[in-house]
PDB file of C-alpha atoms in Angstrom:
ATOM      1  CA  MET A   1       0.000   0.000   0.000  1.00  0.00           C
ATOM      2  CA  SER A   2       1.456   3.345  -0.980  1.00  0.00           C
ATOM      3  CA  THR A   3       1.894   6.206   1.482  1.00  0.00           C
ATOM      4  CA  THR A   4      -0.485   8.338  -0.561  1.00  0.00           C
ATOM      5  CA  ASP A   5      -3.174   5.660  -0.365  1.00  0.00           C
ATOM      6  CA  THR A   6      -2.733   5.299   3.399  1.00  0.00           C
ATOM      7  CA  GLN A   7      -2.989   9.042   4.029  1.00  0.00           C
ATOM      8  CA  ASP A   8      -6.046   9.302   1.826  1.00  0.00           C
ATOM      9  CA  ALA A   9      -7.753   6.507   3.730  1.00  0.00           C
ATOM     10  CA  ALA A  10      -6.936   8.034   7.098  1.00  0.00           C
ATOM     11  CA  ASN A  11      -7.738  11.668   6.288  1.00  0.00           C
ATOM     12  CA  PRO A  12     -10.451  11.617   3.628  1.00  0.00           C
ATOM     13  CA  ALA A  13     -12.199  14.626   2.214  1.00  0.00           C
ATOM     14  CA  ASP A  14     -15.980  14.687   2.447  1.00  0.00           C
ATOM     15  CA  ARG A  15     -16.716  13.707  -1.139  1.00  0.00           C
ATOM     16  CA  SER A  16     -20.170  12.187  -0.964  1.00  0.00           C
ATOM     17  CA  THR A  17     -22.708  10.546   1.313  1.00  0.00           C
ATOM     18  CA  LEU A  18     -22.618   6.905   2.310  1.00  0.00           C
ATOM     19  CA  LEU A  19     -25.692   5.237   0.807  1.00  0.00           C
ATOM     20  CA  SER A  20     -25.637   2.134   2.960  1.00  0.00           C
ATOM     21  CA  HIS A  21     -25.233   3.043   6.621  1.00  0.00           C
ATOM     22  CA  ALA A  22     -25.359   6.739   7.501  1.00  0.00           C
ATOM     23  CA  ALA A  23     -26.302   6.869  11.191  1.00  0.00           C
ATOM     24  CA  ALA A  24     -29.492   8.278  12.663  1.00  0.00           C
ATOM     25  CA  GLU A  25     -29.049  10.855  15.414  1.00  0.00           C
ATOM     26  CA  GLY A  26     -29.841  10.171  19.047  1.00  0.00           C
ATOM     27  CA  ASP A  27     -28.779   7.653  21.666  1.00  0.00           C
ATOM     28  CA  ALA A  28     -29.896   4.018  21.604  1.00  0.00           C
ATOM     29  CA  GLU A  29     -32.841   4.550  23.958  1.00  0.00           C
ATOM     30  CA  THR A  30     -34.104   7.535  21.968  1.00  0.00           C
ATOM     31  CA  LEU A  31     -33.991   5.521  18.747  1.00  0.00           C
ATOM     32  CA  LEU A  32     -35.740   2.603  20.438  1.00  0.00           C
ATOM     33  CA  HIS A  33     -38.588   4.824  21.673  1.00  0.00           C
ATOM     34  CA  ALA A  34     -38.925   6.405  18.229  1.00  0.00           C
ATOM     35  CA  ALA A  35     -39.198   2.940  16.665  1.00  0.00           C
ATOM     36  CA  GLU A  36     -41.834   1.936  19.224  1.00  0.00           C
ATOM     37  CA  ALA A  37     -43.905   4.990  18.369  1.00  0.00           C
ATOM     38  CA  ARG A  38     -43.557   4.341  14.641  1.00  0.00           C
ATOM     39  CA  LEU A  39     -44.693   0.715  14.982  1.00  0.00           C
ATOM     40  CA  ARG A  40     -47.695   1.642  17.118  1.00  0.00           C
ATOM     41  CA  ALA A  41     -48.720   4.265  14.564  1.00  0.00           C
ATOM     42  CA  ALA A  42     -48.353   1.813  11.659  1.00  0.00           C
ATOM     43  CA  GLY A  43     -50.587  -0.774  13.353  1.00  0.00           C
ATOM     44  CA  ASP A  44     -50.960  -4.513  12.984  1.00  0.00           C
ATOM     45  CA  LEU A  45     -49.581  -6.637  10.191  1.00  0.00           C
ATOM     46  CA  PRO A  46     -51.182  -9.940   9.086  1.00  0.00           C
ATOM     47  CA  GLY A  47     -49.857 -12.489  11.552  1.00  0.00           C
ATOM     48  CA  ALA A  48     -47.921  -9.816  13.467  1.00  0.00           C
ATOM     49  CA  PRO A  49     -49.980  -7.575  15.745  1.00  0.00           C
ATOM     50  CA  VAL A  50     -48.297  -4.509  17.166  1.00  0.00           C
ATOM     51  CA  GLU A  51     -47.382  -6.270  20.414  1.00  0.00           C
ATOM     52  CA  ARG A  52     -45.550  -8.976  18.452  1.00  0.00           C
ATOM     53  CA  GLN A  53     -43.727  -6.280  16.472  1.00  0.00           C
ATOM     54  CA  LEU A  54     -42.671  -4.572  19.690  1.00  0.00           C
ATOM     55  CA  ASP A  55     -41.403  -7.867  21.125  1.00  0.00           C
ATOM     56  CA  VAL A  56     -39.235  -8.368  18.037  1.00  0.00           C
ATOM     57  CA  LEU A  57     -38.044  -4.753  18.208  1.00  0.00           C
ATOM     58  CA  HIS A  58     -36.881  -5.213  21.792  1.00  0.00           C
ATOM     59  CA  ALA A  59     -35.192  -8.505  20.919  1.00  0.00           C
ATOM     60  CA  LEU A  60     -33.395  -6.741  18.059  1.00  0.00           C
ATOM     61  CA  HIS A  61     -32.282  -4.025  20.446  1.00  0.00           C
ATOM     62  CA  GLY A  62     -30.798  -6.733  22.665  1.00  0.00           C
ATOM     63  CA  PHE A  63     -27.779  -7.646  20.532  1.00  0.00           C
ATOM     64  CA  GLU A  64     -25.008  -5.715  18.814  1.00  0.00           C
ATOM     65  CA  LEU A  65     -25.948  -6.266  15.169  1.00  0.00           C
ATOM     66  CA  GLY A  66     -29.581  -5.495  15.934  1.00  0.00           C
ATOM     67  CA  ARG A  67     -28.710  -2.168  17.545  1.00  0.00           C
ATOM     68  CA  PHE A  68     -26.481  -1.302  14.587  1.00  0.00           C
ATOM     69  CA  LEU A  69     -29.325  -2.005  12.141  1.00  0.00           C
ATOM     70  CA  LEU A  70     -31.790   0.077  14.151  1.00  0.00           C
ATOM     71  CA  ARG A  71     -29.415   3.050  14.057  1.00  0.00           C
ATOM     72  CA  HIS A  72     -28.070   2.701  10.507  1.00  0.00           C
ATOM     73  CA  ARG A  73     -30.783   0.829   8.545  1.00  0.00           C
ATOM     74  CA  GLY A  74     -27.995  -0.843   6.587  1.00  0.00           C
ATOM     75  CA  LEU A  75     -24.733  -2.706   6.960  1.00  0.00           C
ATOM     76  CA  ASN A  76     -21.227  -1.290   7.109  1.00  0.00           C
ATOM     77  CA  ALA A  77     -18.101  -3.088   5.923  1.00  0.00           C
ATOM     78  CA  ASP A  78     -17.408  -4.639   9.322  1.00  0.00           C
ATOM     79  CA  TRP A  79     -20.839  -6.211   9.707  1.00  0.00           C
ATOM     80  CA  THR A  80     -20.990  -7.285   6.082  1.00  0.00           C
ATOM     81  CA  HIS A  81     -17.666  -9.085   6.511  1.00  0.00           C
ATOM     82  CA  ARG A  82     -18.830 -10.712   9.729  1.00  0.00           C
ATOM     83  CA  LEU A  83     -22.061 -11.944   8.163  1.00  0.00           C
ATOM     84  CA  VAL A  84     -20.564 -13.367   4.975  1.00  0.00           C
ATOM     85  CA  THR A  85     -17.656 -15.088   6.738  1.00  0.00           C
ATOM     86  CA  TYR A  86     -19.756 -16.378   9.641  1.00  0.00           C
ATOM     87  CA  ARG A  87     -19.524 -20.151   9.967  1.00  0.00           C
ATOM     88  CA  PRO A  88     -22.920 -21.770  10.668  1.00  0.00           C
ATOM     89  CA  GLY A  89     -22.933 -23.320  14.109  1.00  0.00           C
ATOM     90  CA  THR A  90     -20.650 -20.683  15.626  1.00  0.00           C
ATOM     91  CA  LEU A  91     -23.455 -19.416  17.851  1.00  0.00           C
ATOM     92  CA  PRO A  92     -24.977 -21.989  20.221  1.00  0.00           C
ATOM     93  CA  PRO A  93     -28.224 -23.339  18.695  1.00  0.00           C
ATOM     94  CA  ASN A  94     -31.135 -21.367  20.138  1.00  0.00           C
ATOM     95  CA  PRO A  95     -34.240 -20.934  17.966  1.00  0.00           C
ATOM     96  CA  ALA A  96     -35.666 -18.679  20.672  1.00  0.00           C
ATOM     97  CA  SER A  97     -32.818 -16.185  20.113  1.00  0.00           C
ATOM     98  CA  LEU A  98     -33.397 -13.532  17.456  1.00  0.00           C
ATOM     99  CA  GLU A  99     -29.635 -13.101  17.072  1.00  0.00           C
ATOM    100  CA  TRP A 100     -29.249 -16.820  16.336  1.00  0.00           C
ATOM    101  CA  LEU A 101     -32.113 -16.705  13.826  1.00  0.00           C
ATOM    102  CA  VAL A 102     -30.628 -13.706  12.014  1.00  0.00           C
ATOM    103  CA  PHE A 103     -27.222 -15.359  11.631  1.00  0.00           C
ATOM    104  CA  GLU A 104     -28.467 -18.882  10.956  1.00  0.00           C
ATOM    105  CA  SER A 105     -31.928 -18.832   9.365  1.00  0.00           C
ATOM    106  CA  VAL A 106     -33.143 -15.535   7.869  1.00  0.00           C
ATOM    107  CA  PRO A 107     -33.345 -16.173   4.086  1.00  0.00           C
ATOM    108  CA  ALA A 108     -31.737 -12.909   2.930  1.00  0.00           C
ATOM    109  CA  VAL A 109     -28.752 -13.485   5.213  1.00  0.00           C
ATOM    110  CA  LEU A 110     -28.331 -17.035   3.915  1.00  0.00           C
ATOM    111  CA  ALA A 111     -28.527 -15.755   0.326  1.00  0.00           C
ATOM    112  CA  THR A 112     -25.967 -13.030   1.093  1.00  0.00           C
ATOM    113  CA  ARG A 113     -23.539 -15.568   2.535  1.00  0.00           C
ATOM    114  CA  GLU A 114     -24.010 -17.906  -0.421  1.00  0.00           C
ATOM    115  CA  ARG A 115     -23.517 -14.979  -2.799  1.00  0.00           C
ATOM    116  CA  PHE A 116     -20.144 -14.300  -1.188  1.00  0.00           C
ATOM    117  CA  GLY A 117     -19.118 -17.903  -1.804  1.00  0.00           C
ATOM    118  CA  ILE A 118     -20.199 -17.642  -5.438  1.00  0.00           C
ATOM    119  CA  PHE A 119     -18.115 -14.486  -5.883  1.00  0.00           C
ATOM    120  CA  GLN A 120     -15.086 -16.279  -4.479  1.00  0.00           C
ATOM    121  CA  ARG A 121     -15.573 -19.317  -6.691  1.00  0.00           C
ATOM    122  CA  GLU A 122     -16.066 -17.268  -9.860  1.00  0.00           C
ATOM    123  CA  THR A 123     -13.111 -14.965  -9.134  1.00  0.00           C
ATOM    124  CA  GLN A 124     -10.791 -17.804  -8.104  1.00  0.00           C
ATOM    125  CA  ALA A 125     -11.421 -19.528 -11.439  1.00  0.00           C
ATOM    126  CA  LEU A 126     -10.204 -16.425 -13.322  1.00  0.00           C
ATOM    127  CA  LEU A 127      -6.898 -15.925 -11.479  1.00  0.00           C
ATOM    128  CA  ARG A 128      -3.747 -15.924 -13.585  1.00  0.00           C
ATOM    129  CA  PRO A 129      -0.241 -14.497 -13.005  1.00  0.00           C
ATOM    130  CA  GLY A 130       0.044 -10.824 -13.858  1.00  0.00           C
ATOM    131  CA  MET A 131      -3.615 -10.002 -13.257  1.00  0.00           C
ATOM    132  CA  ALA A 132      -4.926  -6.764 -11.796  1.00  0.00           C
ATOM    133  CA  LEU A 133      -8.090  -7.103  -9.734  1.00  0.00           C
ATOM    134  CA  ALA A 134     -10.263  -4.465  -8.086  1.00  0.00           C
ATOM    135  CA  SER A 135     -13.149  -4.413  -5.631  1.00  0.00           C
ATOM    136  CA  VAL A 136     -15.568  -1.444  -5.768  1.00  0.00           C
ATOM    137  CA  PRO A 137     -16.830  -0.682  -3.165  1.00  0.00           C
ATOM    138  CA  CYS A 138     -14.346  -2.902  -1.409  1.00  0.00           C
ATOM    139  CA  GLY A 139     -15.515  -2.941   2.211  1.00  0.00           C
ATOM    140  CA  TRP A 140     -13.044  -5.184   3.996  1.00  0.00           C
ATOM    141  CA  MET A 141     -12.186  -6.602   0.565  1.00  0.00           C
ATOM    142  CA  GLY A 142     -12.774 -10.189   1.635  1.00  0.00           C
ATOM    143  CA  ASP A 143     -13.979 -11.068  -1.865  1.00  0.00           C
ATOM    144  CA  LEU A 144     -10.356 -10.663  -3.038  1.00  0.00           C
ATOM    145  CA  LEU A 145      -8.192 -10.947   0.075  1.00  0.00           C
ATOM    146  CA  LEU A 146      -9.550 -14.365   1.057  1.00  0.00           C
ATOM    147  CA  LEU A 147      -8.709 -15.962  -2.312  1.00  0.00           C
ATOM    148  CA  ASP A 148      -5.800 -18.349  -2.926  1.00  0.00           C
ATOM    149  CA  TYR A 149      -3.041 -16.633  -4.934  1.00  0.00           C
ATOM    150  CA  SER A 150      -0.551 -19.505  -4.792  1.00  0.00           C
ATOM    151  CA  GLY A 151      -0.941 -20.070  -8.541  1.00  0.00           C
ATOM    152  CA  CYS A 152      -0.070 -16.461  -9.389  1.00  0.00           C
ATOM    153  CA  ALA A 153       3.645 -16.691  -8.482  1.00  0.00           C
ATOM    154  CA  GLY A 154       3.398 -13.444  -6.533  1.00  0.00           C
ATOM    155  CA  ASP A 155       2.567 -11.542  -9.715  1.00  0.00           C
ATOM    156  CA  PHE A 156      -0.788  -9.808  -9.168  1.00  0.00           C
ATOM    157  CA  SER A 157      -2.200  -6.519  -7.896  1.00  0.00           C
ATOM    158  CA  LEU A 158      -5.321  -5.753  -5.883  1.00  0.00           C
ATOM    159  CA  THR A 159      -7.110  -2.396  -5.686  1.00  0.00           C
ATOM    160  CA  GLY A 160      -9.842  -1.511  -3.226  1.00  0.00           C
ATOM    161  CA  ILE A 161     -12.019   1.574  -3.624  1.00  0.00           C
ATOM    162  CA  ASP A 162     -14.495   2.727  -0.980  1.00  0.00           C
ATOM    163  CA  LEU A 163     -16.006   5.954   0.295  1.00  0.00           C
ATOM    164  CA  ASP A 164     -15.919   4.762   3.905  1.00  0.00           C
ATOM    165  CA  PRO A 165     -12.526   5.267   5.613  1.00  0.00           C
ATOM    166  CA  GLN A 166     -13.416   2.634   8.223  1.00  0.00           C
ATOM    167  CA  ALA A 167     -13.925   0.116   5.423  1.00  0.00           C
ATOM    168  CA  LEU A 168     -10.515   0.942   3.994  1.00  0.00           C
ATOM    169  CA  GLU A 169      -8.906   0.530   7.413  1.00  0.00           C
ATOM    170  CA  GLY A 170     -10.550  -2.883   7.757  1.00  0.00           C
ATOM    171  CA  ALA A 171      -9.236  -3.859   4.315  1.00  0.00           C
ATOM    172  CA  ARG A 172      -5.754  -2.652   5.246  1.00  0.00           C
ATOM    173  CA  GLN A 173      -5.741  -4.775   8.385  1.00  0.00           C
ATOM    174  CA  LEU A 174      -7.111  -7.851   6.609  1.00  0.00           C
ATOM    175  CA  ALA A 175      -4.472  -7.479   3.868  1.00  0.00           C
ATOM    176  CA  GLY A 176      -1.796  -7.475   6.557  1.00  0.00           C
ATOM    177  CA  GLN A 177      -3.255 -10.553   8.238  1.00  0.00           C
ATOM    178  CA  ARG A 178      -3.304 -12.374   4.890  1.00  0.00           C
ATOM    179  CA  GLY A 179       0.271 -11.371   4.002  1.00  0.00           C
ATOM    180  CA  LEU A 180      -0.964  -9.451   0.955  1.00  0.00           C
ATOM    181  CA  ALA A 181      -0.258  -5.832   1.950  1.00  0.00           C
ATOM    182  CA  SER A 182       2.462  -5.397  -0.678  1.00  0.00           C
ATOM    183  CA  HIS A 183      -0.029  -6.296  -3.416  1.00  0.00           C
ATOM    184  CA  VAL A 184      -2.818  -3.969  -2.242  1.00  0.00           C
ATOM    185  CA  SER A 185      -3.617  -0.353  -3.085  1.00  0.00           C
ATOM    186  CA  LEU A 186      -6.549   1.344  -1.358  1.00  0.00           C
ATOM    187  CA  ARG A 187      -8.309   4.468  -2.590  1.00  0.00           C
ATOM    188  CA  HIS A 188     -10.823   6.667  -0.816  1.00  0.00           C
ATOM    189  CA  GLU A 189     -13.214   7.749  -3.535  1.00  0.00           C
ATOM    190  CA  ASP A 190     -16.746   7.459  -4.811  1.00  0.00           C
ATOM    191  CA  ALA A 191     -17.481   4.356  -6.881  1.00  0.00           C
ATOM    192  CA  TRP A 192     -18.914   6.501  -9.669  1.00  0.00           C
ATOM    193  CA  ALA A 193     -15.633   8.436 -10.009  1.00  0.00           C
ATOM    194  CA  GLY A 194     -14.189   5.749 -12.271  1.00  0.00           C
ATOM    195  CA  SER A 195     -10.486   6.522 -11.842  1.00  0.00           C
ATOM    196  CA  LEU A 196      -9.070   3.129 -12.892  1.00  0.00           C
ATOM    197  CA  HIS A 197      -9.230   3.632 -16.710  1.00  0.00           C
ATOM    198  CA  GLU A 198      -8.697   0.283 -18.483  1.00  0.00           C
ATOM    199  CA  SER A 199      -6.273  -0.968 -15.833  1.00  0.00           C
ATOM    200  CA  VAL A 200      -8.162  -3.933 -14.345  1.00  0.00           C
ATOM    201  CA  ASP A 201      -8.668  -7.500 -15.561  1.00  0.00           C
ATOM    202  CA  VAL A 202     -11.357  -8.440 -13.010  1.00  0.00           C
ATOM    203  CA  LEU A 203     -13.599  -6.100 -11.051  1.00  0.00           C
ATOM    204  CA  THR A 204     -15.901  -7.317  -8.283  1.00  0.00           C
ATOM    205  CA  SER A 205     -18.734  -5.216  -6.911  1.00  0.00           C
ATOM    206  CA  ASN A 206     -21.318  -6.202  -4.358  1.00  0.00           C
ATOM    207  CA  GLY A 207     -23.956  -4.230  -2.521  1.00  0.00           C
ATOM    208  CA  LEU A 208     -23.913  -0.704  -3.861  1.00  0.00           C
ATOM    209  CA  ASN A 209     -26.676  -1.070  -6.443  1.00  0.00           C
ATOM    210  CA  ILE A 210     -29.126  -2.414  -3.845  1.00  0.00           C
ATOM    211  CA  TYR A 211     -28.981   0.969  -2.072  1.00  0.00           C
ATOM    212  CA  GLU A 212     -29.433   3.012  -5.284  1.00  0.00           C
ATOM    213  CA  PRO A 213     -33.065   3.222  -6.507  1.00  0.00           C
ATOM    214  CA  ASP A 214     -32.244   5.381  -9.541  1.00  0.00           C
ATOM    215  CA  ASP A 215     -31.846   3.047 -12.519  1.00  0.00           C
ATOM    216  CA  ALA A 216     -29.963   5.657 -14.540  1.00  0.00           C
ATOM    217  CA  ARG A 217     -27.464   6.031 -11.706  1.00  0.00           C
ATOM    218  CA  VAL A 218     -26.958   2.270 -11.640  1.00  0.00           C
ATOM    219  CA  VAL A 219     -26.241   2.250 -15.384  1.00  0.00           C
ATOM    220  CA  GLU A 220     -23.701   5.025 -14.808  1.00  0.00           C
ATOM    221  CA  LEU A 221     -22.102   2.910 -12.091  1.00  0.00           C
ATOM    222  CA  TYR A 222     -21.814  -0.004 -14.496  1.00  0.00           C
ATOM    223  CA  ARG A 223     -20.310   2.331 -17.104  1.00  0.00           C
ATOM    224  CA  ALA A 224     -17.652   3.345 -14.571  1.00  0.00           C
ATOM    225  CA  PHE A 225     -16.871  -0.361 -14.086  1.00  0.00           C
ATOM    226  CA  PHE A 226     -16.772  -0.846 -17.868  1.00  0.00           C
ATOM    227  CA  ARG A 227     -14.218   1.960 -18.228  1.00  0.00           C
ATOM    228  CA  ALA A 228     -12.092   0.490 -15.429  1.00  0.00           C
ATOM    229  CA  LEU A 229     -11.759  -2.873 -17.161  1.00  0.00           C
ATOM    230  CA  ARG A 230      -9.283  -3.677 -19.876  1.00  0.00           C
ATOM    231  CA  PRO A 231     -10.801  -5.002 -23.118  1.00  0.00           C
ATOM    232  CA  GLY A 232     -11.744  -8.608 -22.448  1.00  0.00           C
ATOM    233  CA  GLY A 233     -11.967  -7.933 -18.703  1.00  0.00           C
ATOM    234  CA  THR A 234     -14.608  -9.412 -16.419  1.00  0.00           C
ATOM    235  CA  LEU A 235     -17.128  -7.820 -14.051  1.00  0.00           C
ATOM    236  CA  ILE A 236     -18.561  -9.909 -11.218  1.00  0.00           C
ATOM    237  CA  THR A 237     -21.480  -8.185  -9.551  1.00  0.00           C
ATOM    238  CA  SER A 238     -24.792  -8.973  -7.873  1.00  0.00           C
ATOM    239  CA  PHE A 239     -28.305  -7.647  -7.292  1.00  0.00           C
ATOM    240  CA  LEU A 240     -31.296  -8.208  -5.032  1.00  0.00           C
ATOM    241  CA  THR A 241     -34.446  -9.564  -6.653  1.00  0.00           C
ATOM    242  CA  PRO A 242     -38.067  -8.659  -5.826  1.00  0.00           C
ATOM    243  CA  PRO A 243     -40.421 -11.121  -4.118  1.00  0.00           C
ATOM    244  CA  PRO A 244     -43.327 -12.610  -6.094  1.00  0.00           C
ATOM    245  CA  MET A 245     -45.816 -10.296  -4.371  1.00  0.00           C
ATOM    246  CA  LEU A 246     -44.038  -7.312  -5.944  1.00  0.00           C
ATOM    247  CA  ASN A 247     -43.116  -8.688  -9.358  1.00  0.00           C
ATOM    248  CA  PRO A 248     -44.449 -11.738 -11.231  1.00  0.00           C
ATOM    249  CA  ALA A 249     -40.999 -12.130 -12.818  1.00  0.00           C
ATOM    250  CA  SER A 250     -39.515 -12.826  -9.382  1.00  0.00           C
ATOM    251  CA  SER A 251     -36.784 -15.457  -9.303  1.00  0.00           C
ATOM    252  CA  TRP A 252     -37.449 -16.415  -5.679  1.00  0.00           C
ATOM    253  CA  ARG A 253     -37.713 -20.178  -5.232  1.00  0.00           C
ATOM    254  CA  MET A 254     -40.554 -20.171  -2.757  1.00  0.00           C
ATOM    255  CA  ALA A 255     -40.512 -23.947  -2.283  1.00  0.00           C
ATOM    256  CA  GLU A 256     -37.015 -23.553  -0.802  1.00  0.00           C
ATOM    257  CA  VAL A 257     -37.943 -20.706   1.557  1.00  0.00           C
ATOM    258  CA  ASP A 258     -39.033 -21.282   5.162  1.00  0.00           C
ATOM    259  CA  PRO A 259     -42.292 -19.278   5.347  1.00  0.00           C
ATOM    260  CA  GLN A 260     -41.849 -18.493   9.054  1.00  0.00           C
ATOM    261  CA  MET A 261     -38.367 -17.139   8.468  1.00  0.00           C
ATOM    262  CA  LEU A 262     -39.591 -15.181   5.449  1.00  0.00           C
ATOM    263  CA  ALA A 263     -42.298 -13.570   7.605  1.00  0.00           C
ATOM    264  CA  LEU A 264     -39.679 -12.734  10.236  1.00  0.00           C
ATOM    265  CA  GLN A 265     -37.429 -11.257   7.553  1.00  0.00           C
ATOM    266  CA  HIS A 266     -40.239  -9.025   6.306  1.00  0.00           C
ATOM    267  CA  LEU A 267     -41.056  -7.908   9.843  1.00  0.00           C
ATOM    268  CA  LEU A 268     -37.399  -7.163  10.634  1.00  0.00           C
ATOM    269  CA  PHE A 269     -36.162  -5.516   7.482  1.00  0.00           C
ATOM    270  CA  THR A 270     -39.290  -3.886   6.050  1.00  0.00           C
ATOM    271  CA  ARG A 271     -41.384  -2.904   9.045  1.00  0.00           C
ATOM    272  CA  ILE A 272     -38.990  -2.522  11.991  1.00  0.00           C
ATOM    273  CA  ILE A 273     -35.668  -1.486  10.420  1.00  0.00           C
ATOM    274  CA  ASP A 274     -37.045   0.033   7.201  1.00  0.00           C
ATOM    275  CA  ALA A 275     -33.844  -1.127   5.540  1.00  0.00           C
ATOM    276  CA  LYS A 276     -32.105   1.046   2.968  1.00  0.00           C
ATOM    277  CA  TRP A 277     -31.227  -1.941   0.760  1.00  0.00           C
ATOM    278  CA  SER A 278     -34.585  -1.702  -1.007  1.00  0.00           C
ATOM    279  CA  ALA A 279     -33.593  -1.309  -4.679  1.00  0.00           C
ATOM    280  CA  LEU A 280     -34.814  -4.615  -6.119  1.00  0.00           C
ATOM    281  CA  ARG A 281     -34.324  -5.641  -9.754  1.00  0.00           C
ATOM    282  CA  THR A 282     -35.093  -8.660 -11.901  1.00  0.00           C
ATOM    283  CA  HIS A 283     -32.613 -10.562 -14.036  1.00  0.00           C
ATOM    284  CA  GLU A 284     -33.930  -8.856 -17.165  1.00  0.00           C
ATOM    285  CA  GLN A 285     -33.683  -5.385 -15.659  1.00  0.00           C
ATOM    286  CA  THR A 286     -30.117  -6.101 -14.621  1.00  0.00           C
ATOM    287  CA  ARG A 287     -29.296  -7.539 -18.029  1.00  0.00           C
ATOM    288  CA  ALA A 288     -30.660  -4.410 -19.731  1.00  0.00           C
ATOM    289  CA  GLN A 289     -28.648  -2.126 -17.437  1.00  0.00           C
ATOM    290  CA  LEU A 290     -25.388  -4.001 -17.950  1.00  0.00           C
ATOM    291  CA  GLU A 291     -25.879  -4.171 -21.703  1.00  0.00           C
ATOM    292  CA  ALA A 292     -26.674  -0.432 -21.771  1.00  0.00           C
ATOM    293  CA  ALA A 293     -23.297   0.072 -20.094  1.00  0.00           C
ATOM    294  CA  GLY A 294     -21.592  -1.946 -22.867  1.00  0.00           C
ATOM    295  CA  PHE A 295     -21.182  -5.388 -21.268  1.00  0.00           C
ATOM    296  CA  THR A 296     -21.691  -8.606 -23.199  1.00  0.00           C
ATOM    297  CA  ASP A 297     -21.669 -12.371 -22.574  1.00  0.00           C
ATOM    298  CA  LEU A 298     -23.704 -12.106 -19.393  1.00  0.00           C
ATOM    299  CA  ARG A 299     -23.987 -15.215 -17.213  1.00  0.00           C
ATOM    300  CA  PHE A 300     -26.215 -15.377 -14.137  1.00  0.00           C
ATOM    301  CA  VAL A 301     -25.423 -17.585 -11.149  1.00  0.00           C
ATOM    302  CA  ASP A 302     -28.332 -17.825  -8.736  1.00  0.00           C
ATOM    303  CA  ASP A 303     -28.153 -18.614  -5.055  1.00  0.00           C
ATOM    304  CA  ARG A 304     -30.342 -21.483  -3.851  1.00  0.00           C
ATOM    305  CA  LEU A 305     -33.215 -19.162  -2.950  1.00  0.00           C
ATOM    306  CA  GLY A 306     -32.969 -16.943  -6.055  1.00  0.00           C
ATOM    307  CA  MET A 307     -32.789 -13.814  -3.891  1.00  0.00           C
ATOM    308  CA  PHE A 308     -29.267 -12.479  -4.433  1.00  0.00           C
ATOM    309  CA  PRO A 309     -27.996 -13.563  -7.863  1.00  0.00           C
ATOM    310  CA  THR A 310     -24.463 -13.056  -9.130  1.00  0.00           C
ATOM    311  CA  VAL A 311     -23.877 -11.931 -12.704  1.00  0.00           C
ATOM    312  CA  VAL A 312     -20.619 -12.329 -14.610  1.00  0.00           C
ATOM    313  CA  ALA A 313     -20.194 -10.007 -17.593  1.00  0.00           C
ATOM    314  CA  ARG A 314     -17.407  -9.208 -20.065  1.00  0.00           C
ATOM    315  CA  ARG A 315     -16.105  -6.014 -21.553  1.00  0.00           C
ATOM    316  CA  PRO A 316     -15.591  -6.757 -25.267  1.00  0.00           C
TER     317      PRO A 316
END
């Protein structure tokens, strides 16, 4: 990591607003009371009267991730890394514990974790000596730093770009733990800035588009990725799909989904947290956006539940 990169990560200018996890103001108790008032005003849900909603709210407030979600309505790099690298069975089995259910059983979390594994598998298969890879936004950069580079003979470079200085610090520390610091360059900048300019063979990107409801902005993001890639380069990205109740073209495999956990997921993320990751798109919408940005040879890799597909695309 260069000195310039390190200074930029530690002392960033205020260039834009974080889409995923800007914090609400107020202490934890104030936010809890505000959520209680909001739930009472919204009223009952089918199968979830207000008192049930309040019970779940208080259970969510009882563990660290839950409190983070109540304050931020999204995930930061630290929590994303913890969720995707969590090994099932780490927490003692306790179906009465909301924390256990979130880590072990909530469908969207399972799909997110599987998506991370798909990214790793698809990226690992592309690795060759001399390659330049980038992750935008990189978070802790686990999608690249946790790969096996033994077949690259030490000849590869990794670039991480993120607007969050805490994410860049996490990536710096993980690179050191993995013995990859000399191969890594970190940049504090907006993903739309597109500063790489035909210098990357593989670019991975997860999570940003699910926080951006503006389709035109998402196409511009994909165009920035297109410009970053060398001709023949590969983009590996992902998107959240809508449920059948919102779109008949939904790819959700309802026969594979636990209906009780799906109801809990809806209660948690839609009603209680009002999550920011609400930009849902179908395969065809994503295909059209990537093709509008210039990508070809698209290949979709679905998770088991069809909720968080991966798409691999090529710059001609």
